[in-house]
CSV table of C-alpha atoms in Angstrom, one decimal:
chain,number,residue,atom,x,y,z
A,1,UNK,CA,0.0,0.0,0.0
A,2,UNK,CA,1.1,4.0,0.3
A,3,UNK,CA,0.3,6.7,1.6
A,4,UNK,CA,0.3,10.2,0.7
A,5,UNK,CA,1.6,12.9,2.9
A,6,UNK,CA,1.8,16.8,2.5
A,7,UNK,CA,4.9,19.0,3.2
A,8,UNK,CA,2.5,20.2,5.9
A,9,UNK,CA,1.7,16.7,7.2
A,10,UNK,CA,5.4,16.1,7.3
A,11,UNK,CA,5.7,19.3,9.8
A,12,UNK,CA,3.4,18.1,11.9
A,13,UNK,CA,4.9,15.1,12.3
A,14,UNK,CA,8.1,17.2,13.4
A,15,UNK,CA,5.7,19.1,16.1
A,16,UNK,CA,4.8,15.8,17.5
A,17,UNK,CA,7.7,13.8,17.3
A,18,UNK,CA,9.5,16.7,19.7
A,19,UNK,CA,6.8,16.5,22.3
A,20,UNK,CA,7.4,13.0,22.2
A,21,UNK,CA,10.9,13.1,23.0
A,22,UNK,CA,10.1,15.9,26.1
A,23,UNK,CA,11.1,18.7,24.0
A,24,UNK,CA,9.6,21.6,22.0
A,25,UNK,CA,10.2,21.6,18.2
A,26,UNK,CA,9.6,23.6,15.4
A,27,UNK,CA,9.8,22.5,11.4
A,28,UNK,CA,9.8,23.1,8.1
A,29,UNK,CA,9.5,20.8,5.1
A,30,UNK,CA,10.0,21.7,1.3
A,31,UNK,CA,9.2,18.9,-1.0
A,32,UNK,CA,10.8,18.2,-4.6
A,33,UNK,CA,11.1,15.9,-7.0
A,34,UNK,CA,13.8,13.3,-6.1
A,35,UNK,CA,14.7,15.5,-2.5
A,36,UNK,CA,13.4,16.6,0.5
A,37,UNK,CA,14.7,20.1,2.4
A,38,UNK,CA,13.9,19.5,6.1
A,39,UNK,CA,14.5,22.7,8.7
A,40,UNK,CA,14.1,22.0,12.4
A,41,UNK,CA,14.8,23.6,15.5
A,42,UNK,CA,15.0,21.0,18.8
A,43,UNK,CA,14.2,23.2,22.1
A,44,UNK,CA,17.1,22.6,24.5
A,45,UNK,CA,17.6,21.8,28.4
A,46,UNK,CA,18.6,25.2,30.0
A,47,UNK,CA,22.5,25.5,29.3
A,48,UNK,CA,25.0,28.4,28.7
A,49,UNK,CA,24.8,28.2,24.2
A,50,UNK,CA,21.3,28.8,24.0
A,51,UNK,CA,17.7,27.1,24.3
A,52,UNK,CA,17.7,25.8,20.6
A,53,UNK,CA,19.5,23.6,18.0
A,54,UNK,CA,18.5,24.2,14.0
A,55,UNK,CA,18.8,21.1,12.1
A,56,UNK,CA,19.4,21.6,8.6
A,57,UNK,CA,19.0,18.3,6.2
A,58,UNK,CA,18.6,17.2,2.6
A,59,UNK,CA,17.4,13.8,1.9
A,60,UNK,CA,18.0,11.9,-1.3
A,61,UNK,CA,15.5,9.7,-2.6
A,62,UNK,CA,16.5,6.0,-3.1
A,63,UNK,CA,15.2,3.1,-4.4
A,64,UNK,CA,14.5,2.5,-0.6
A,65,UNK,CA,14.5,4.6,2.4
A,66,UNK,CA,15.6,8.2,2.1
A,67,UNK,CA,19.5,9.0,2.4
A,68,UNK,CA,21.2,12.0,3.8
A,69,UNK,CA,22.9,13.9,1.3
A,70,UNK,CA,23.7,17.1,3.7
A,71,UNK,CA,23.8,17.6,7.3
A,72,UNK,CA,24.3,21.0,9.4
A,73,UNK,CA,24.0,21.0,13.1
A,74,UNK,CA,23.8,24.5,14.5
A,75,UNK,CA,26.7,26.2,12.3
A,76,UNK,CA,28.8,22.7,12.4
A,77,UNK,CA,28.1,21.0,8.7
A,78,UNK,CA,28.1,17.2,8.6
A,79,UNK,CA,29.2,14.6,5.7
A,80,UNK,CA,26.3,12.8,4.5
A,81,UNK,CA,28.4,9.5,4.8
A,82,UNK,CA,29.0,10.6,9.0
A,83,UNK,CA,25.1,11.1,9.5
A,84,UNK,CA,24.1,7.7,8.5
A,85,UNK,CA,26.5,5.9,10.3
A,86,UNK,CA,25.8,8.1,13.2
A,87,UNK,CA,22.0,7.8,13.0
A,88,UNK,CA,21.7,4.1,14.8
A,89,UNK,CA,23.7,5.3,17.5
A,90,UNK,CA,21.2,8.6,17.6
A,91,UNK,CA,17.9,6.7,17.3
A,92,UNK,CA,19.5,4.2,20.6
A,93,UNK,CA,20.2,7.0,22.7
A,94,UNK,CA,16.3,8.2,22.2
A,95,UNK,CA,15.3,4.7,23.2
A,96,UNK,CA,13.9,4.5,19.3
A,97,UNK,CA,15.6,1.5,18.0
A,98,UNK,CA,12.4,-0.1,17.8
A,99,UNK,CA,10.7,2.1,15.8
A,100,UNK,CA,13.9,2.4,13.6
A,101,UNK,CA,13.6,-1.7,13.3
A,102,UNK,CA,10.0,-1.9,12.6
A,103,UNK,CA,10.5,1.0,9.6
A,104,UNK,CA,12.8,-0.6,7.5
A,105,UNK,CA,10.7,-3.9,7.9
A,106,UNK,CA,7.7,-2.2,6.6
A,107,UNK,CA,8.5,0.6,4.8
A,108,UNK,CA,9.7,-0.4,0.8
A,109,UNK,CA,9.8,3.0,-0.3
A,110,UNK,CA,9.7,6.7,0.2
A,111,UNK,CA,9.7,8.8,-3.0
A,112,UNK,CA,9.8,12.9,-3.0
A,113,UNK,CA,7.2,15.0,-5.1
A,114,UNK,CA,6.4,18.4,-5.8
A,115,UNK,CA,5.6,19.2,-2.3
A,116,UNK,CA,4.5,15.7,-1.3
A,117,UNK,CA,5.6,12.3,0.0
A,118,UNK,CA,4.7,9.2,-0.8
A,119,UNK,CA,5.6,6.2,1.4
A,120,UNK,CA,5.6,2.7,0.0
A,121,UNK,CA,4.7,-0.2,2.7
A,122,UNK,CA,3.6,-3.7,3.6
A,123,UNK,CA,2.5,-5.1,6.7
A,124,UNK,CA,4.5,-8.2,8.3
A,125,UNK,CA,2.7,-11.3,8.5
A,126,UNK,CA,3.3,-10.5,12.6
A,127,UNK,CA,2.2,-7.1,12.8
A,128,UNK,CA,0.5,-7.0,15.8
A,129,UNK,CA,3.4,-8.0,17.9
A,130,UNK,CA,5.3,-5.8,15.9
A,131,UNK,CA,3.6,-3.0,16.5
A,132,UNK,CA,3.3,-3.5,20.4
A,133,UNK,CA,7.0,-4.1,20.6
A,134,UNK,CA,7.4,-0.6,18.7
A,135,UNK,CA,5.0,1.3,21.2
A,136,UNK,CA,6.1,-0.3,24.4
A,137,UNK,CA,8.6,-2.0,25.9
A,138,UNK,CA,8.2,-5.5,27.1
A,139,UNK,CA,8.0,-3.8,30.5
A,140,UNK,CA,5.6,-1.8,29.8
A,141,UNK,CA,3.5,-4.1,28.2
A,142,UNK,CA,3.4,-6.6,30.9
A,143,UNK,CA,2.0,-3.4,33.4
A,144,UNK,CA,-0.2,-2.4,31.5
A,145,UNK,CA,-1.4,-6.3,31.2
A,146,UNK,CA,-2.0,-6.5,34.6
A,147,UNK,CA,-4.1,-3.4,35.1
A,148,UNK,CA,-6.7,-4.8,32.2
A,149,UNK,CA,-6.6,-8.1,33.9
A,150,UNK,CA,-7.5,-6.4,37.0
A,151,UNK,CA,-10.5,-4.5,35.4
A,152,UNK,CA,-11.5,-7.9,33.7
A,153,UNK,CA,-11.8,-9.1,37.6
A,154,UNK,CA,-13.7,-6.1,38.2
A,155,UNK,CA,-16.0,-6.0,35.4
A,156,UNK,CA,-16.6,-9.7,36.2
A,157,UNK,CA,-17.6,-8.7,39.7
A,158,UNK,CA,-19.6,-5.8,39.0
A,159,UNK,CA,-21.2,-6.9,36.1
A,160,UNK,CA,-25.0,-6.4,36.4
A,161,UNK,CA,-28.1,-9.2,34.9
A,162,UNK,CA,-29.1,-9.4,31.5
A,163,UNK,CA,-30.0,-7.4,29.5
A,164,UNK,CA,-29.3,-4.2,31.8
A,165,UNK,CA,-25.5,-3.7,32.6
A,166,UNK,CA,-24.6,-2.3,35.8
A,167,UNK,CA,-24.2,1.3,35.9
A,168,UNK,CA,-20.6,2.3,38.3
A,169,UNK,CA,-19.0,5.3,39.3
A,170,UNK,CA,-15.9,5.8,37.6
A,171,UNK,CA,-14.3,6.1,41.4
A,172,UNK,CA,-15.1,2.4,41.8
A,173,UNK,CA,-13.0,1.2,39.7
A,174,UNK,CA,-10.1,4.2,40.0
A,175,UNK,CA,-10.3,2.8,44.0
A,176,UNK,CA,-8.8,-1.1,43.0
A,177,UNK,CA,-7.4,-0.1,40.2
A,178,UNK,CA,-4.8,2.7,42.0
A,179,UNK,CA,-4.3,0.0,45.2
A,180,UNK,CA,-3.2,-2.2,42.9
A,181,UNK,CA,-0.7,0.6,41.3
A,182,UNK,CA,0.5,1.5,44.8
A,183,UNK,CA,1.2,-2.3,45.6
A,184,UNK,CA,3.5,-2.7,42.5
A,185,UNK,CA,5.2,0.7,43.4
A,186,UNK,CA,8.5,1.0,45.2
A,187,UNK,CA,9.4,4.4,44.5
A,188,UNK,CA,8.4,7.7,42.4
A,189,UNK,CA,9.7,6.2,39.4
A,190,UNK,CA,8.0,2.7,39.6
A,191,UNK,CA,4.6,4.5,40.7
A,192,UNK,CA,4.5,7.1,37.6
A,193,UNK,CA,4.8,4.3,35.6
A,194,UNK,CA,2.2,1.8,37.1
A,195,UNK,CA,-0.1,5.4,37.4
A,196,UNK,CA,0.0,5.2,33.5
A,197,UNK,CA,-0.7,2.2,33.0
A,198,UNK,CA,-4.0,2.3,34.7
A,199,UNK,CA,-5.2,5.3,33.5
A,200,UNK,CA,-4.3,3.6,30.0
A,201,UNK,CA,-6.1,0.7,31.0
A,202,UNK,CA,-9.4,2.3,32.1
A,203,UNK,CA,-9.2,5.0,29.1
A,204,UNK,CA,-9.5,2.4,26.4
A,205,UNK,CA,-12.5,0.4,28.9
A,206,UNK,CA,-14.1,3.6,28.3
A,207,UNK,CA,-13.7,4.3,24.5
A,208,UNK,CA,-14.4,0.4,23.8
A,209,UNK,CA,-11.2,0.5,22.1
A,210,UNK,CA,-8.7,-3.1,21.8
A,211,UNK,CA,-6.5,-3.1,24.2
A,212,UNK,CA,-4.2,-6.2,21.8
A,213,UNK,CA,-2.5,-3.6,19.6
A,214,UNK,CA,-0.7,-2.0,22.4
A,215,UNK,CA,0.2,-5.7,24.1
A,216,UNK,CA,1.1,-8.0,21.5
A,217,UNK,CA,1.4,-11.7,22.6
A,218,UNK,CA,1.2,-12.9,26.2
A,219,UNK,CA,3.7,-14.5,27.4
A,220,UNK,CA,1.5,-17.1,28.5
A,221,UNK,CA,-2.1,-17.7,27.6
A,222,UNK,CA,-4.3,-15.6,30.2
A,223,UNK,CA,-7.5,-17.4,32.0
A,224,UNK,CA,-10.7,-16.6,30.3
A,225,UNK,CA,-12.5,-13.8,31.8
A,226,UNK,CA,-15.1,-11.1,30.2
A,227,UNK,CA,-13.2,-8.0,29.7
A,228,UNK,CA,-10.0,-9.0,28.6
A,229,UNK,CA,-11.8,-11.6,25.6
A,230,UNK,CA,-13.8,-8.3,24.5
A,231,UNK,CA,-11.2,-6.0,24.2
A,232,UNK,CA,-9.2,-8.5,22.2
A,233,UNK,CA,-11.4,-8.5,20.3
A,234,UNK,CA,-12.6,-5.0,20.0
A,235,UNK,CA,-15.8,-5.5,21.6
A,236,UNK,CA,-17.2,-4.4,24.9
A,237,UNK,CA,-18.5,-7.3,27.4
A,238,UNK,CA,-22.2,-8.0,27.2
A,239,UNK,CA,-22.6,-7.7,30.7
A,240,UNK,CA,-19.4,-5.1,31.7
A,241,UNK,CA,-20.5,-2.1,34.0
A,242,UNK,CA,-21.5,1.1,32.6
A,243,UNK,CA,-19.1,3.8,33.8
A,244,UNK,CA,-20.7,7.2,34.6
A,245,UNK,CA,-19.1,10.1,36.3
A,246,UNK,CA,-22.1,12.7,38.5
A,247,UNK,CA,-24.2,10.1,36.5
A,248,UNK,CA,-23.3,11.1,32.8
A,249,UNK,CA,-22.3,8.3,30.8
A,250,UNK,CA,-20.0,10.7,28.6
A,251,UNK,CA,-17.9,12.0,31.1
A,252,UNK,CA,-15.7,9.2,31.8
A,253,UNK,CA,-14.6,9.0,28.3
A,254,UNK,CA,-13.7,12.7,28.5
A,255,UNK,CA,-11.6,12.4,31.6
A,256,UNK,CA,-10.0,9.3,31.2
A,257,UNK,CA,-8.8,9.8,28.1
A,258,UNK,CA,-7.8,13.2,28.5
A,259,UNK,CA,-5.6,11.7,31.9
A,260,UNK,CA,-4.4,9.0,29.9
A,261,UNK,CA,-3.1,11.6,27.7
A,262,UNK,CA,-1.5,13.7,30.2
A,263,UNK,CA,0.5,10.7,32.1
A,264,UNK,CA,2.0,10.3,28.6
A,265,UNK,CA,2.5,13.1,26.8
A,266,UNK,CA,1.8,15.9,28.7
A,267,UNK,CA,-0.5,18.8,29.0
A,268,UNK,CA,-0.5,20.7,25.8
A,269,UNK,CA,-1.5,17.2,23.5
A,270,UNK,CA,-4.5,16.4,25.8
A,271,UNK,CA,-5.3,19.8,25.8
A,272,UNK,CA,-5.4,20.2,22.3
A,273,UNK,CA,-7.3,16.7,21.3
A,274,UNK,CA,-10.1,17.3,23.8
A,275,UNK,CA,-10.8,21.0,22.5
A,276,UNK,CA,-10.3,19.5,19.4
A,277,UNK,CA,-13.2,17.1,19.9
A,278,UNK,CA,-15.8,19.7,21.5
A,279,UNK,CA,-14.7,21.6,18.2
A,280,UNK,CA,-15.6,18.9,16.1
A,281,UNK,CA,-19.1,18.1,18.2
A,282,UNK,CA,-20.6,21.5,17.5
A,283,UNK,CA,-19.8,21.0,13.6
A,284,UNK,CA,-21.3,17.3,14.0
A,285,UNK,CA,-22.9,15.5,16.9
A,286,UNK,CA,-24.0,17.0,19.7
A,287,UNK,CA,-22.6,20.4,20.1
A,288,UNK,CA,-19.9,22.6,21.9
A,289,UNK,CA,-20.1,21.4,25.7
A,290,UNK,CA,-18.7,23.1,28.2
A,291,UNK,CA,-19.1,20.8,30.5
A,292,UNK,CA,-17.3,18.1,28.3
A,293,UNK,CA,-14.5,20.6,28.1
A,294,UNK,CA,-14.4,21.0,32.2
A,295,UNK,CA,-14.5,16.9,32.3
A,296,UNK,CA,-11.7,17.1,29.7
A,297,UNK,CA,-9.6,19.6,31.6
A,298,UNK,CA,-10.2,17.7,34.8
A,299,UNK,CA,-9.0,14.5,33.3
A,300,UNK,CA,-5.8,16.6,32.1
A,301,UNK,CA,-5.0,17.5,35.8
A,302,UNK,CA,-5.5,13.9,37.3
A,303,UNK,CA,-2.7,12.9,34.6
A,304,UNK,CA,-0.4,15.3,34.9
A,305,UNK,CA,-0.9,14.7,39.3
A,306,UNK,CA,-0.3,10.9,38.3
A,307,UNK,CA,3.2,12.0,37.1
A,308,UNK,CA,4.3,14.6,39.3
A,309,UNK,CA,3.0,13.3,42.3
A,310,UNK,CA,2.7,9.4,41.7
A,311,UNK,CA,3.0,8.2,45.5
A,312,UNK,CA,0.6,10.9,46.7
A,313,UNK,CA,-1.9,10.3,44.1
A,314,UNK,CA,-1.6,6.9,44.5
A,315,UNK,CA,-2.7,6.9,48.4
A,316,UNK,CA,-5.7,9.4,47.7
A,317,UNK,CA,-7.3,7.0,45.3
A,318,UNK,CA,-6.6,4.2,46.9
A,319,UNK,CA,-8.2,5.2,50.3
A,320,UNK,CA,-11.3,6.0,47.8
A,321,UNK,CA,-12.7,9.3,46.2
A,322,UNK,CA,-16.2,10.3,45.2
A,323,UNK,CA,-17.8,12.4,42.1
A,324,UNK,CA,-17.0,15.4,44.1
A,325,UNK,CA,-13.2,14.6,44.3
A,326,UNK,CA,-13.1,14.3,40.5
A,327,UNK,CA,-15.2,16.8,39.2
A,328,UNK,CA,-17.0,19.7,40.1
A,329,UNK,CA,-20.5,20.5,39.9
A,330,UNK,CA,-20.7,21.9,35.9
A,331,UNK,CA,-24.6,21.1,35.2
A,332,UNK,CA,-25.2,25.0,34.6
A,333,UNK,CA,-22.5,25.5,32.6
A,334,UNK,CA,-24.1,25.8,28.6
A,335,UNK,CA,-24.0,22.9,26.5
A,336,UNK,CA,-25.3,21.4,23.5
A,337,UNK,CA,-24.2,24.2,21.6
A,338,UNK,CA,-24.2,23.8,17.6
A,339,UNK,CA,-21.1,25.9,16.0
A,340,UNK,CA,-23.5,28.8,15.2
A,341,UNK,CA,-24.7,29.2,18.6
A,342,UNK,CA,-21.6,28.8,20.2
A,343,UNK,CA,-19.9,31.5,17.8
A,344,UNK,CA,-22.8,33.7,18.8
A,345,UNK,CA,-22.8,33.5,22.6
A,346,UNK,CA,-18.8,33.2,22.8
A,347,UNK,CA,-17.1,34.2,19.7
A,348,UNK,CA,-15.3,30.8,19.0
A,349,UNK,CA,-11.9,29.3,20.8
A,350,UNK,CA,-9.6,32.0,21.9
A,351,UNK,CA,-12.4,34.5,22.0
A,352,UNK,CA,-12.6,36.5,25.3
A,353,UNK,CA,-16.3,35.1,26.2
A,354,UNK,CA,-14.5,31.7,25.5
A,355,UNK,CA,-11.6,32.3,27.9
A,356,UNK,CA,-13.7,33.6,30.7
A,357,UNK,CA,-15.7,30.4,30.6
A,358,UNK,CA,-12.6,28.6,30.7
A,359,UNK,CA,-11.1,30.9,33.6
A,360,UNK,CA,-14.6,29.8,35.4
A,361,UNK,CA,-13.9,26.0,35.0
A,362,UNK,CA,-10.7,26.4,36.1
A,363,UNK,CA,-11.3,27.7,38.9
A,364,UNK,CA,-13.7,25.0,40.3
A,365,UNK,CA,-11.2,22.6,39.4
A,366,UNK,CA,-8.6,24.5,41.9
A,367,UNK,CA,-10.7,23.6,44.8
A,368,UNK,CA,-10.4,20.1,44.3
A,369,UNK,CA,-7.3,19.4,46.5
A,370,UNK,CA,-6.7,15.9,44.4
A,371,UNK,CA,-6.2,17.6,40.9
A,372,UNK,CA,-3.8,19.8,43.5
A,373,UNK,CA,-0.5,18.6,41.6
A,374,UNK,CA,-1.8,18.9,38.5
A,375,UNK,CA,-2.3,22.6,38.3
């Protein structure tokens, strides 16, 4: 198959690859028959040179993957010849070998246009354990393993008669599921990590999303159970609970996916996706929510308090939260709102009625002392 992919496309890809790696990044891509013209600039760690490094590069079309045909880093130019056999060593120092592996496996070709790309590939006949071993270590894997084990337990347990699931509080399950974190936590480090991989967990229970792609093959075959079957498969269990959060059904998506976002990337990618998607709602679906956006902005805070506070976070949901702990009252905040109406009453994103309305639902959220640390 292939794939086509615009010079802006390309810079995109540069904008999200640097947030990625824990840095800012800024690029630009010119596109041309047989060559590509790629200008970055890397932000920098504090240091006494300056807070950025500009990447100049020229890449050659092959008849396989791109080669480097000039290199300048900062004012320091670089052989073409130096940069490839440098670049293995580059991509293991940014822990990407993997990646680096799975692209020359699957990739056949990558051809320059007239300000496009196109990128030849074929999928291996193992793909999905490709794929996990690309996006997470085996570490990481075999956390995140145990947390959707755990909710299969729980859905099990709490799984109401046919045909009407059981309706939950998200907090029920954050409860077990963070008590389990804290057990497999021995410091900051450990408890980060084990914090991620439950919000993970209970983010894809709540967008009914496959959990497989992200854990390739177990290392052993699991006992049957409800939950982890369905999301092998991409379905949700018959009989699984119904998560609600102050008794709206949508809400848990919002802030579970939005913290599952944060624990991994940050604030400024959650922030972005879950504005993103109220956007898109008033355009199609049901409409600019404000509410949505506080659960969104809520979710981003429990997150970002699951990495810079992991041990305390940890304790607080384990000894048990409620509603109110997660999320504050936002029922007359206006909702619903279809992109005219919103445009109307608050002048679009970034407009000053917008911002005050965000300003209100920020400060709610600030007198929740568990989002605390994630201010």
């Amino acid at each position: 198959r292939a794939v086509l992919l615009t010079q802006r496309d390309l810079e995109l890809v540069i904008g999200q690859a640097g947030q990625r790696l824990g840095a800012g990044a800024r690029g630009r891509v010119r596109l041309q028959p047989g060559l590509a013209v790629v200008d970055a600039s890397l932000a920098l760690p504090r240091n006494p040179w300056g807070g950025w490094l500009n990447l100049h590069a020229v890449l050659r079309e092959t008849s396989g993957l791109p080669a480097v045909q000039q290199l300048r880093v900062g004012r320091l130019p670089v052989p073409g010849w130096l940069a490839e056999a440098a670049l293995p060593r580059a991509l293991a120092a940014l822990n990407l070998r993997a990646q680096s592996d799975l692209a020359k496996r699957i990739v056949s070709r990558v051809g320059f246009r007239s300000q496009a790309l196109v990128l030849a590939y074929a999928w291996p006949d193992n793909a999905q354990r490709s794929m996990a071993g690309s996006l997470l270590a085996p570490d990481d894997q075999a956390r995140l393993r145990r947390h959707a084990d755990l909710l299969a337990t729980l859905a099990t347990s709490l799984a109401g008669p046919k045909p009407r699931p059981a309706v939950v509080s998200v907090t029920q399950l954050l409860q077990p599921m963070f008590a389990m974190a804290a057990a497999n936590s021995h410091d900051a480090t450990s408890a980060a990590l084990e914090n991620r991989a439950a919000l993970v967990a209970l983010a894809f229970l709540a967008a009914g999303q496959p959990l497989a792609p992200l854990l390739g093959a177990p290392p052993s075959p699991p006992p049957p159970s409800l939950l982890s079957t369905a999301m092998a498969q991409g379905t949700r269990p018959q009989r699984g609970p119904e998560m609600r959060l102050r008794n709206r059904p949508d809400w848990p998506l919002h802030l579970l996916i939005s913290a599952a976002l944060a624990a991994e990337a940050g604030s400024p990618l959650s922030d972005a996706i879950g504005l993103y998607k109220e956007v898109s709602d008033s355009r199609q679906g049901s409409g600019f929510s404000f509410g949505d956006l506080a659960a969104d902005r809520a979710g981003i805070r429990l997150g970002l308090a699951a990495r810079r506070d992991p041990l305390g976070l940890q304790a607080r949901l384990a000894s048990g939260v409620t509603d109110d702990d997660l999320l504050p009252m936002v029922k007359d905040l206006p909702e619903d709102m279809q992109e005219a109406d919103y445009k109307r009453r608050f002048g679009g994103v970034g407009a000053p009625a917008h911002q005050a309305m965000v300003r209100e639902i920020d400060a709610r959220l600030d007198r929740l002392p568990l989002l605390a640390a994630g201010r």
